[in-house]
XYZ file of C-alpha atoms in Angstrom:
555
model
C 101.238 -27.932 -59.740
C 101.310 -31.756 -60.436
C 98.833 -33.196 -63.158
C 98.755 -36.685 -63.429
C 96.565 -38.362 -66.515
C 95.920 -41.989 -66.999
C 98.293 -43.502 -65.121
C 99.001 -47.511 -65.078
C 101.739 -49.397 -63.500
C 101.181 -53.368 -63.219
C 103.646 -55.728 -61.199
C 103.344 -58.992 -63.271
C 99.540 -59.940 -62.411
C 98.928 -57.287 -59.617
C 97.420 -54.267 -61.227
C 98.898 -51.171 -58.746
C 97.564 -47.992 -60.579
C 94.724 -48.375 -63.526
C 93.383 -44.961 -65.368
C 94.350 -42.296 -62.211
C 93.631 -38.976 -63.253
C 94.276 -36.232 -60.283
C 95.464 -32.747 -60.537
C 97.487 -31.308 -57.186
C 97.163 -27.374 -56.908
C 99.377 -24.705 -54.884
C 97.584 -23.875 -51.177
C 96.514 -27.244 -50.650
C 97.678 -30.027 -48.673
C 96.808 -33.738 -49.688
C 96.637 -36.931 -47.557
C 97.494 -40.085 -49.546
C 95.792 -43.227 -47.535
C 95.000 -46.363 -48.402
C 95.354 -50.369 -47.007
C 98.912 -51.627 -46.743
C 100.138 -52.678 -50.210
C 97.596 -50.583 -52.194
C 100.728 -48.043 -53.488
C 101.088 -45.117 -51.307
C 105.009 -44.821 -51.310
C 105.225 -45.857 -54.834
C 102.880 -43.120 -55.907
C 104.722 -40.578 -54.441
C 108.211 -41.815 -55.905
C 106.420 -41.842 -59.230
C 105.362 -38.309 -58.770
C 109.156 -37.696 -57.973
C 110.426 -38.889 -60.893
C 111.868 -41.681 -58.863
C 109.862 -45.080 -60.112
C 108.357 -45.371 -63.400
C 105.222 -46.232 -64.798
C 103.596 -47.984 -67.634
C 101.318 -45.534 -69.083
C 100.364 -42.096 -68.590
C 101.860 -38.487 -67.647
C 102.855 -36.846 -65.113
C 103.171 -33.061 -65.566
C 104.638 -30.998 -63.334
C 104.184 -26.900 -64.131
C 107.454 -25.812 -65.698
C 110.015 -24.316 -62.875
C 108.327 -25.647 -59.959
C 111.033 -27.393 -57.763
C 109.712 -30.343 -56.317
C 111.477 -31.778 -52.349
C 110.964 -35.256 -51.188
C 111.645 -36.342 -47.813
C 114.427 -38.732 -47.936
C 114.290 -42.119 -46.326
C 118.188 -42.697 -46.307
C 118.747 -41.647 -43.102
C 122.660 -42.602 -43.720
C 123.145 -41.091 -47.063
C 124.754 -37.453 -45.656
C 127.306 -38.879 -42.969
C 130.663 -36.659 -43.876
C 128.542 -33.601 -44.305
C 127.898 -30.756 -41.397
C 124.136 -30.497 -40.430
C 123.197 -27.266 -41.548
C 125.238 -28.275 -45.375
C 122.642 -31.281 -45.616
C 119.671 -28.887 -45.054
C 120.420 -27.060 -47.490
C 121.708 -29.102 -49.925
C 117.378 -29.753 -50.035
C 117.192 -26.790 -52.469
C 120.221 -28.477 -55.381
C 120.076 -25.154 -57.607
C 121.473 -22.769 -54.567
C 123.689 -25.563 -53.225
C 125.903 -25.963 -56.419
C 125.682 -22.064 -56.949
C 126.877 -21.778 -53.377
C 129.688 -24.452 -54.069
C 130.498 -23.409 -57.416
C 130.886 -19.408 -55.453
C 133.467 -21.056 -53.018
C 135.432 -22.711 -55.805
C 135.730 -19.505 -57.665
C 136.503 -17.307 -54.514
C 138.891 -20.098 -53.666
C 141.471 -19.359 -56.752
C 144.615 -18.158 -56.180
C 144.408 -16.288 -59.734
C 141.318 -14.870 -60.243
C 140.839 -14.331 -64.729
C 138.629 -12.015 -65.927
C 136.053 -14.396 -66.872
C 136.271 -15.514 -63.047
C 135.050 -12.310 -62.380
C 131.953 -12.165 -64.900
C 130.950 -15.736 -63.389
C 131.576 -14.468 -60.018
C 129.234 -11.504 -60.726
C 126.240 -14.153 -62.281
C 126.945 -16.241 -58.984
C 126.661 -13.585 -57.004
C 123.260 -12.615 -58.323
C 121.575 -16.197 -58.497
C 122.595 -16.621 -55.237
C 121.129 -13.420 -53.783
C 117.940 -14.399 -55.995
C 117.893 -17.579 -54.103
C 118.081 -16.564 -51.027
C 121.705 -17.403 -50.300
C 122.269 -14.453 -47.991
C 119.300 -16.169 -45.373
C 120.072 -19.562 -46.192
C 122.016 -20.582 -43.003
C 119.439 -18.779 -40.721
C 116.545 -19.953 -42.542
C 118.003 -23.676 -42.169
C 119.027 -23.133 -38.454
C 115.285 -21.845 -38.007
C 113.979 -25.369 -39.604
C 116.406 -27.351 -37.631
C 115.441 -25.512 -33.951
C 111.132 -25.991 -34.863
C 112.140 -30.029 -35.086
C 114.312 -29.872 -31.938
C 117.782 -29.254 -32.462
C 119.903 -26.965 -30.387
C 122.448 -24.824 -31.829
C 125.222 -27.648 -30.326
C 123.646 -30.243 -32.641
C 123.503 -27.914 -35.445
C 126.879 -27.708 -35.897
C 127.970 -31.346 -35.912
C 128.093 -33.643 -38.505
C 125.249 -35.751 -39.784
C 127.322 -38.952 -38.376
C 127.417 -37.827 -34.895
C 123.499 -37.608 -34.760
C 121.433 -40.315 -33.445
C 119.047 -41.634 -35.916
C 115.853 -39.878 -34.566
C 118.059 -36.628 -34.959
C 118.978 -37.382 -38.807
C 115.348 -38.109 -39.580
C 114.580 -34.612 -38.301
C 117.509 -33.222 -40.264
C 116.170 -34.810 -43.408
C 112.870 -33.589 -42.800
C 114.592 -29.496 -42.567
C 116.017 -30.432 -45.897
C 112.744 -31.473 -47.532
C 111.404 -28.353 -46.095
C 114.127 -25.788 -46.895
C 113.920 -23.436 -49.401
C 110.006 -23.353 -49.688
C 109.917 -25.805 -52.542
C 107.039 -25.498 -55.210
C 105.998 -29.078 -54.301
C 106.548 -31.117 -51.133
C 106.492 -34.651 -51.209
C 106.263 -36.521 -47.714
C 106.237 -39.976 -46.778
C 105.184 -40.411 -42.658
C 107.047 -37.470 -41.798
C 105.983 -37.541 -37.992
C 107.927 -40.879 -37.765
C 110.361 -40.365 -34.656
C 109.311 -36.600 -34.137
C 108.203 -35.635 -30.637
C 104.733 -33.864 -29.649
C 106.457 -30.305 -30.197
C 108.430 -30.990 -33.427
C 104.956 -32.499 -34.841
C 102.996 -29.518 -33.631
C 105.499 -27.324 -35.279
C 105.291 -29.145 -37.913
C 101.524 -29.000 -38.424
C 101.497 -25.382 -38.076
C 104.421 -25.322 -40.540
C 102.192 -27.133 -43.220
C 98.882 -25.419 -42.591
C 100.751 -22.015 -43.240
C 102.822 -23.306 -46.282
C 101.523 -21.648 -49.379
C 102.253 -24.225 -52.171
C 101.642 -27.868 -53.042
C 101.987 -30.874 -50.216
C 101.346 -34.617 -50.879
C 101.666 -36.756 -47.706
C 101.452 -40.005 -46.628
C 100.903 -40.591 -42.689
C 99.710 -43.572 -40.398
C 99.093 -40.545 -37.870
C 95.332 -39.664 -37.839
C 95.281 -36.549 -35.618
C 98.165 -35.291 -38.208
C 96.015 -35.860 -40.942
C 93.135 -34.221 -39.736
C 95.486 -30.960 -38.734
C 97.238 -30.072 -42.079
C 95.451 -31.849 -44.927
C 92.506 -30.014 -47.096
C 92.089 -32.863 -49.575
C 92.290 -36.883 -49.035
C 93.504 -39.353 -51.844
C 92.009 -42.601 -51.105
C 94.283 -45.290 -52.976
C 91.685 -48.478 -53.792
C 91.249 -51.054 -56.457
C 94.143 -49.159 -58.301
C 91.898 -45.827 -58.449
C 92.439 -42.807 -56.611
C 89.453 -40.860 -55.132
C 89.608 -37.562 -54.173
C 87.491 -36.429 -50.983
C 87.881 -32.320 -49.974
C 87.903 -32.389 -46.384
C 90.387 -33.929 -43.734
C 90.646 -37.747 -42.546
C 87.478 -37.727 -40.529
C 85.418 -36.319 -43.012
C 86.567 -39.123 -45.428
C 85.862 -41.263 -42.594
C 82.772 -40.475 -42.573
C 81.768 -40.322 -45.953
C 82.800 -43.782 -46.556
C 81.067 -45.057 -43.914
C 77.575 -43.080 -45.589
C 78.693 -44.726 -48.855
C 79.232 -48.242 -47.623
C 75.922 -47.950 -45.967
C 74.096 -46.608 -49.442
C 75.905 -49.358 -51.178
C 74.327 -51.792 -48.626
C 71.176 -50.535 -48.814
C 71.101 -50.775 -52.859
C 72.096 -54.071 -52.694
C 69.242 -54.892 -50.116
C 67.122 -53.176 -52.675
C 68.134 -54.664 -55.785
C 67.779 -58.391 -53.856
C 64.185 -57.668 -52.737
C 63.611 -56.877 -56.333
C 64.983 -59.634 -57.754
C 63.028 -62.356 -55.108
C 59.539 -60.299 -56.145
C 60.538 -60.672 -59.879
C 61.111 -64.588 -59.240
C 58.222 -64.762 -57.453
C 55.905 -63.269 -60.378
C 57.891 -65.689 -62.811
C 57.255 -68.896 -60.803
C 53.777 -67.661 -60.277
C 52.366 -66.891 -63.464
C 55.012 -68.813 -66.028
C 52.391 -71.566 -67.028
C 49.359 -68.929 -67.161
C 48.973 -67.629 -70.421
C 47.203 -64.470 -69.736
C 49.794 -63.663 -67.583
C 53.197 -65.270 -69.511
C 53.779 -62.272 -71.306
C 54.534 -60.100 -68.161
C 56.241 -63.402 -66.787
C 58.617 -63.471 -70.083
C 58.937 -59.350 -69.465
C 59.953 -59.887 -65.725
C 62.828 -62.829 -66.835
C 64.309 -60.563 -69.096
C 64.603 -57.725 -66.603
C 65.818 -60.528 -64.041
C 68.198 -61.268 -66.356
C 69.493 -57.602 -67.038
C 69.253 -57.173 -62.755
C 73.107 -57.266 -61.463
C 73.178 -58.833 -58.196
C 76.901 -59.301 -57.865
C 78.094 -58.016 -54.591
C 79.619 -54.458 -54.529
C 82.473 -53.945 -53.104
C 83.356 -50.616 -52.093
C 86.827 -51.008 -50.585
C 89.241 -53.202 -50.428
C 89.769 -52.316 -46.994
C 89.953 -54.900 -44.110
C 89.292 -53.689 -40.703
C 90.386 -56.522 -37.725
C 87.467 -56.854 -35.335
C 89.219 -56.172 -31.868
C 87.378 -56.858 -28.845
C 88.292 -57.433 -25.468
C 85.857 -58.795 -22.688
C 86.782 -59.721 -19.175
C 85.606 -62.872 -17.591
C 85.571 -61.032 -14.214
C 84.424 -57.665 -13.092
C 87.491 -56.171 -11.605
C 87.401 -54.846 -8.038
C 88.260 -51.741 -5.917
C 92.026 -52.989 -5.652
C 93.859 -53.117 -9.003
C 97.561 -52.333 -8.508
C 99.644 -50.752 -5.246
C 103.413 -49.749 -6.411
C 105.510 -48.964 -3.743
C 109.308 -47.308 -4.055
C 109.701 -49.157 -7.150
C 113.844 -48.891 -8.817
C 115.126 -50.343 -11.683
C 118.387 -49.607 -13.295
C 120.304 -50.338 -16.797
C 123.930 -49.799 -17.396
C 124.444 -48.148 -14.185
C 121.153 -45.637 -15.174
C 118.227 -45.247 -13.204
C 115.159 -45.657 -15.087
C 112.743 -45.723 -12.068
C 113.663 -44.342 -9.012
C 111.511 -45.167 -5.730
C 108.542 -44.981 -8.308
C 105.302 -45.330 -6.423
C 101.458 -45.352 -7.967
C 98.104 -46.323 -6.884
C 96.322 -47.503 -10.018
C 92.188 -47.094 -9.507
C 89.349 -49.592 -11.011
C 88.483 -47.343 -14.153
C 91.645 -45.744 -14.604
C 93.419 -46.242 -18.198
C 96.428 -44.593 -18.245
C 98.747 -43.002 -20.533
C 102.573 -43.362 -19.474
C 104.121 -40.559 -22.126
C 107.734 -38.770 -21.720
C 110.857 -39.008 -23.422
C 111.868 -41.562 -21.204
C 110.736 -44.504 -23.319
C 113.045 -47.169 -21.611
C 111.251 -46.083 -18.212
C 108.131 -46.787 -19.623
C 109.191 -50.398 -21.027
C 110.967 -51.146 -17.735
C 107.755 -50.462 -15.696
C 105.236 -52.624 -17.706
C 107.656 -55.595 -17.804
C 108.408 -55.297 -14.090
C 104.487 -55.171 -13.225
C 103.809 -57.994 -16.048
C 106.399 -60.394 -14.027
C 108.948 -60.142 -16.899
C 111.885 -58.291 -15.234
C 112.631 -58.121 -11.874
C 112.893 -54.519 -10.087
C 115.894 -53.304 -7.942
C 113.935 -52.811 -5.077
C 110.524 -51.764 -4.626
C 107.499 -53.782 -4.800
C 103.686 -53.865 -6.344
C 100.459 -55.701 -5.381
C 97.490 -56.903 -7.782
C 94.411 -56.939 -6.255
C 92.928 -60.318 -6.095
C 90.278 -59.541 -8.654
C 92.469 -58.830 -11.402
C 93.816 -60.997 -14.224
C 96.653 -59.262 -16.117
C 97.758 -59.478 -20.096
C 100.487 -57.969 -21.084
C 101.423 -56.792 -24.585
C 105.484 -55.980 -24.941
C 106.707 -53.956 -27.573
C 109.439 -56.416 -28.538
C 107.786 -59.671 -29.031
C 110.171 -61.845 -31.802
C 111.075 -64.312 -28.559
C 107.002 -65.477 -29.166
C 107.563 -66.116 -33.134
C 110.642 -68.101 -33.776
C 109.035 -71.494 -34.071
C 107.773 -73.129 -37.021
C 104.328 -73.824 -35.601
C 101.578 -72.733 -37.775
C 99.409 -69.643 -36.681
C 96.547 -72.133 -35.533
C 98.817 -74.134 -33.499
C 100.453 -71.063 -31.832
C 97.292 -69.191 -30.771
C 95.792 -72.434 -29.843
C 98.267 -72.611 -26.749
C 96.528 -69.484 -25.630
C 93.172 -70.690 -25.810
C 91.167 -71.784 -22.768
C 88.912 -73.981 -25.954
C 91.047 -76.103 -27.417
C 88.610 -76.559 -30.321
C 89.564 -75.524 -33.892
C 86.836 -73.850 -35.146
C 86.923 -71.710 -31.925
C 90.564 -70.606 -32.475
C 90.013 -70.276 -36.113
C 87.021 -67.970 -35.048
C 89.754 -65.346 -33.421
C 92.508 -65.772 -35.997
C 89.701 -64.653 -38.674
C 88.921 -61.864 -36.447
C 92.780 -60.783 -37.303
C 92.109 -61.189 -40.576
C 93.966 -64.689 -40.751
C 91.670 -66.953 -42.635
C 91.862 -70.004 -44.426
C 94.765 -71.533 -45.190
C 96.701 -68.344 -43.941
C 96.161 -69.987 -39.964
C 98.492 -72.482 -41.546
C 101.383 -70.096 -42.125
C 104.456 -70.674 -39.498
C 104.482 -67.686 -37.245
C 108.452 -67.396 -37.835
C 107.627 -65.614 -41.079
C 105.224 -63.292 -40.200
C 105.510 -59.711 -40.477
C 105.496 -56.770 -37.894
C 101.991 -56.237 -38.443
C 101.001 -59.766 -38.712
C 102.787 -60.518 -35.506
C 101.058 -57.393 -33.888
C 97.691 -58.735 -34.620
C 98.706 -62.378 -33.256
C 99.252 -60.672 -30.095
C 95.979 -58.848 -29.882
C 94.230 -61.975 -30.703
C 96.302 -64.021 -27.727
C 95.037 -60.786 -25.303
C 92.050 -61.105 -26.728
C 91.773 -65.009 -25.803
C 92.784 -63.859 -22.045
C 89.693 -62.785 -20.402
C 92.102 -60.238 -18.525
C 90.442 -57.494 -16.910
C 93.471 -55.224 -16.876
C 95.646 -54.671 -20.475
C 99.193 -53.377 -20.186
C 100.248 -52.514 -23.569
C 103.762 -50.835 -24.529
C 103.446 -49.296 -28.213
C 100.976 -51.542 -29.565
C 100.401 -49.228 -32.910
C 103.844 -50.195 -33.806
C 103.277 -52.200 -36.916
C 99.797 -51.575 -37.755
C 97.793 -49.760 -40.666
C 95.569 -47.213 -40.272
C 92.862 -49.790 -40.378
C 94.266 -51.968 -37.683
C 94.904 -48.972 -35.278
C 91.421 -47.644 -35.753
C 89.808 -50.895 -35.024
C 92.254 -51.559 -31.825
C 91.297 -47.721 -30.491
C 87.899 -48.266 -30.767
C 88.083 -51.932 -29.122
C 90.270 -50.064 -26.043
C 87.584 -47.242 -25.901
C 84.913 -50.397 -25.188
C 86.930 -52.022 -23.134
C 85.613 -51.971 -19.455
C 88.236 -52.663 -17.099
C 91.636 -51.082 -16.344
C 94.362 -50.123 -19.189
C 97.652 -48.930 -18.559
C 99.544 -47.930 -22.039
C 101.791 -45.957 -23.961
C 101.672 -45.149 -27.722
C 102.998 -42.143 -30.151
C 99.456 -41.950 -31.652
C 98.369 -38.492 -30.561
C 94.750 -39.696 -31.335
C 94.799 -42.936 -30.086
C 96.352 -41.792 -26.348
C 93.647 -38.894 -26.466
C 90.909 -41.054 -27.064
C 91.443 -43.742 -24.505
C 93.590 -42.249 -21.723
C 91.492 -40.291 -18.865
C 94.972 -40.154 -16.582
C 98.160 -39.201 -17.954
C 101.515 -39.994 -16.254
C 104.888 -38.418 -17.501
C 108.010 -39.578 -16.671
C 110.415 -36.834 -16.034
C 114.274 -37.454 -16.472
C 116.480 -39.417 -13.752
C 119.083 -37.146 -14.426
C 117.402 -33.782 -13.875
C 116.655 -31.781 -10.678
C 113.493 -33.853 -9.102
C 111.659 -33.023 -6.575
C 110.421 -29.472 -7.142
C 107.253 -28.406 -7.050
C 104.034 -30.805 -5.712
C 104.998 -33.708 -7.718
C 107.817 -34.957 -5.680
C 108.826 -38.355 -7.092
C 109.923 -38.148 -11.036
C 106.828 -37.950 -12.738
C 103.517 -35.900 -13.441
C 100.298 -37.730 -12.419
C 96.823 -36.049 -13.825
C 93.552 -37.481 -14.047
C 92.704 -35.437 -17.677
C 92.746 -36.689 -21.036
C 95.620 -35.806 -23.082
C 94.880 -32.839 -25.173
C 93.908 -31.135 -21.736
C 97.159 -32.421 -20.293
C 99.029 -30.479 -22.747
C 97.406 -27.407 -22.074
C 97.339 -27.260 -18.491
C 99.162 -24.210 -16.795
C 100.620 -26.534 -13.828
C 101.695 -29.007 -16.039
C 103.726 -26.418 -18.085
C 105.324 -25.183 -15.147
C 106.525 -28.648 -13.613
C 108.118 -29.671 -16.782
C 109.922 -26.233 -17.260
C 111.095 -27.087 -13.277
C 111.875 -30.522 -14.174
C 113.396 -30.537 -17.944
C 116.832 -30.074 -18.504
C 116.937 -27.032 -21.339
C 116.372 -28.211 -24.573
C 114.122 -31.164 -23.516
C 110.561 -32.030 -25.551
C 108.038 -33.828 -24.545
C 107.542 -37.380 -26.475
C 105.095 -39.699 -26.458
């Protein structure tokens, strides 16, 4: 158990935490949420002892072991994968290493024998005999096969290193588990496995995540960081969101009642201030008015951008026809004879581990990349707007945000352009900031403003949720649900995909045994929401035929 009392932390004039009181108890999973910069990751570091605080106390129950998901993916390059996982339980690892050193001695003294006996008892008590098996099970659940488990960390790509470090944090059933964005780099099966693991985990879990589906699946409580305070809510993310909306509505109603009361008091005072018979009542009401707090009640520091895509014209029946499209990269086939017909009501999510194939398809049909073969045909009524995954080429100049967005606007009036920047949370002098200093999230919001100005009736979005916080993801999610045109997109956000798409296309490996089953050209195409797709029996059969052993579905 962790108990936080009177916690305070201030950086210069910025107050990050003020008088925080909260208790984290075993058997619960706490989701830490808050606006960007609210201090979510800093709070986890304070709990783990990695970061200092100015005032207050963080008390951990005696004997409780804290495990933390490490963010440095290159810290264990020289170690074997299994050993890296076991290092997540320092006491066991130290016992293991000392045991090895004693048994490696050429001469074995009586003192060594006594110490060896103590180490054997400690080793057994801490589960040493099952350590490698447990580490292997954790790694397998996170998608690393026996071949990967036998490697050194330096031999793994970064996505697999992330999984090893997650297994390290989970290893040995720690009493308190601190996880900062644990789903980053995981495929769907690994996320589902992690969800099941955390649901069954008997101890304390404290997690920071932008994945709404994950927070809903695992969290028993939500800790909302806002205005330097942490408010605890029972329930998952959806429950917190509903409660926050109710509280905001109530606050607005209370504010409205206060303003109406003030107006009535002012009218009475003005009316009867000079009336001798009513002067005492007027004076009394004046005192009430002076005590009435009319300042706006601000419930949250969160800012939700406004995302709304309005097509200039309705789309016709002929949208997009793709015929035998082929694309290669460095000698490998990304697309091979890919054909597709897109319909006027389609909102298609492209999923699967072939991320380069998805990006190549989007770039080709957006006119940004030449295909090696095949062709595509847009309908006459279509107007296309494209959101590329890599957008840095758009932000190399020192132009102001205002001038940058103006070049994409049909109306050059400054007020008009500023209104779109305001919707994306760039107000006042922020509109004059040079575009080459923008953060990743700010760039994404600029690209979305550019799309909103286009009036397109077809949107192509290549991983648009990257770099966005929960508020921006929610706003974009709602904007795309309401969009009446065609959407072709991919995203790693499960809730985002499931709530928008009505059609799922999964790319299969181009070097696998294709042409099996009813889907002959390297992809699976189903008219259904994403969750239904994951449970579809025919889809599971096709995937088992097409994928090599060990391949897993990623979105």
